[in-house]
PDB file of C-alpha atoms in Angstrom:
ATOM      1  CA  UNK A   1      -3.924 -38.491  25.245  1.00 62.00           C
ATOM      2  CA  UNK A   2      -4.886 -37.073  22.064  1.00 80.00           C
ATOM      3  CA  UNK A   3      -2.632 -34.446  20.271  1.00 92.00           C
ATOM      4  CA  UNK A   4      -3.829 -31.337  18.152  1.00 96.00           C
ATOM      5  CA  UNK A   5      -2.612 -29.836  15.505  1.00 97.00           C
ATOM      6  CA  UNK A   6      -2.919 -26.060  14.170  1.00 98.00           C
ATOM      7  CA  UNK A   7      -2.050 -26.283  10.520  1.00 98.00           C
ATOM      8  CA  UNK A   8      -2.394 -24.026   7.313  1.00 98.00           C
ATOM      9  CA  UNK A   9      -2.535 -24.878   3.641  1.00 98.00           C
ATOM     10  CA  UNK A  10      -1.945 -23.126   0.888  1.00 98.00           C
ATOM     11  CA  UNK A  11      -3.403 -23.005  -2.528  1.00 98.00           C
ATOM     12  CA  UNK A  12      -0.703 -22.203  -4.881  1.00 98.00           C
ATOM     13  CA  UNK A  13      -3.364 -21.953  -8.099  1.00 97.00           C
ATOM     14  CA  UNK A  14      -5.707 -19.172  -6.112  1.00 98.00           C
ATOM     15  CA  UNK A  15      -3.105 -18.034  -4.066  1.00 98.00           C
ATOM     16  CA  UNK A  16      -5.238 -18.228  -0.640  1.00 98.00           C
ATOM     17  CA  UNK A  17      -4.512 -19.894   2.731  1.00 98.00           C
ATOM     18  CA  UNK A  18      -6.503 -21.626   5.031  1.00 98.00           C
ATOM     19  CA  UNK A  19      -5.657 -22.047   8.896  1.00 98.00           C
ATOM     20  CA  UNK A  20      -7.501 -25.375  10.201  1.00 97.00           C
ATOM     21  CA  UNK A  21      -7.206 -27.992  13.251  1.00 96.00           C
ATOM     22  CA  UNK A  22      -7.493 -31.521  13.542  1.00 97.00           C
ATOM     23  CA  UNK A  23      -6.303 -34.303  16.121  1.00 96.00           C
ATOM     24  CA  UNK A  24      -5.724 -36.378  13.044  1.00 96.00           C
ATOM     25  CA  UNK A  25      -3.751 -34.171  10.173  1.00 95.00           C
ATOM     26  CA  UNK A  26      -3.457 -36.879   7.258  1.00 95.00           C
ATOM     27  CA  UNK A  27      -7.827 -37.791   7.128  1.00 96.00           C
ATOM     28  CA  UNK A  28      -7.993 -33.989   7.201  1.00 97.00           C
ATOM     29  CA  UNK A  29      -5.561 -33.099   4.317  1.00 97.00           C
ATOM     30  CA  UNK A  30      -7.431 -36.172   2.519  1.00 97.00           C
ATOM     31  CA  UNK A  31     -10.852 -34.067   3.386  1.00 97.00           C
ATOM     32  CA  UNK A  32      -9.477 -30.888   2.432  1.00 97.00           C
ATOM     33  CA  UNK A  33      -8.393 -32.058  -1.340  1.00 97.00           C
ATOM     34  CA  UNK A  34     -10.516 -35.023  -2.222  1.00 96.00           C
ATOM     35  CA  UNK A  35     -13.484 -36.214  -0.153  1.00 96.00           C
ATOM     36  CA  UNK A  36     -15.628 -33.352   0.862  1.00 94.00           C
ATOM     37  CA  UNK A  37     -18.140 -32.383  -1.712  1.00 95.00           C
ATOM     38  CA  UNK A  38     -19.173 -28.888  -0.541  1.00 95.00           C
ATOM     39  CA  UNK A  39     -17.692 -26.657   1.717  1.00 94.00           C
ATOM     40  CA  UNK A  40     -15.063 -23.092   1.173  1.00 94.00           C
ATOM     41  CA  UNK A  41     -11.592 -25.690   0.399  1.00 96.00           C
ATOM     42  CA  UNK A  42     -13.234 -27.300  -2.280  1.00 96.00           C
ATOM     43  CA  UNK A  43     -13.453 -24.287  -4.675  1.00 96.00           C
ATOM     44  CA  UNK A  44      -9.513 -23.489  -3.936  1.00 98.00           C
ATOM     45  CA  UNK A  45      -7.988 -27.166  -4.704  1.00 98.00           C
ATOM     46  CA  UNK A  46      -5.599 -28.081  -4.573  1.00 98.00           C
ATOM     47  CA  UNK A  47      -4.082 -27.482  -0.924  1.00 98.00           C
ATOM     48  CA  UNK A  48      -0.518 -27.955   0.580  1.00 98.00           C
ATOM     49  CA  UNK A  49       0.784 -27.988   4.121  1.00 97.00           C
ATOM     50  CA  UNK A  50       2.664 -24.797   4.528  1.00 98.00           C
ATOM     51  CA  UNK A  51       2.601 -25.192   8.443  1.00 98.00           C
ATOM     52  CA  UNK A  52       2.063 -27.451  11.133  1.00 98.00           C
ATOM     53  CA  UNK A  53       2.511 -26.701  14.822  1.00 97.00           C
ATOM     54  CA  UNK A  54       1.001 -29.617  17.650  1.00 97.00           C
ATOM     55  CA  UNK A  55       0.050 -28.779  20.971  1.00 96.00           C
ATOM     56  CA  UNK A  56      -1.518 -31.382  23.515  1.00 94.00           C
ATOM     57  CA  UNK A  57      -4.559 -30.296  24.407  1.00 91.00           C
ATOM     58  CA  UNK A  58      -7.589 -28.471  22.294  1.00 88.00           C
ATOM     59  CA  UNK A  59      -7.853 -25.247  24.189  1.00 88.00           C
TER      60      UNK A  59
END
């Protein structure tokens, strides 16, 4: 059984948040501040975890 997680960062240097989910909340951080190459959480770098909440299922 997989868990979820609802989670929001927040870019201290541009002052924006960003509310995301994943089933796997480290790879995405990692995504979120240095492997993607394009995307909208590139241009705010970099991100913190101001929130994390899990749930079991998706829906």
């Amino acid at each position: 059984m997989n868990e979820f997680v609802v989670y929001i960062l927040y870019s201290q240097k541009f002052k924006k948040t960003y509310t995301g989910f994943t089933s796997n909340l480290i790879e995405r951080f990692k995504s979120h501040n240095f492997l993607e190459t394009n995307g909208y959480t590139i241009k705010f770098r970099p991100w913190e975890v101001i929130y994390v909440e899990s749930f079991s299922s998706k829906s």
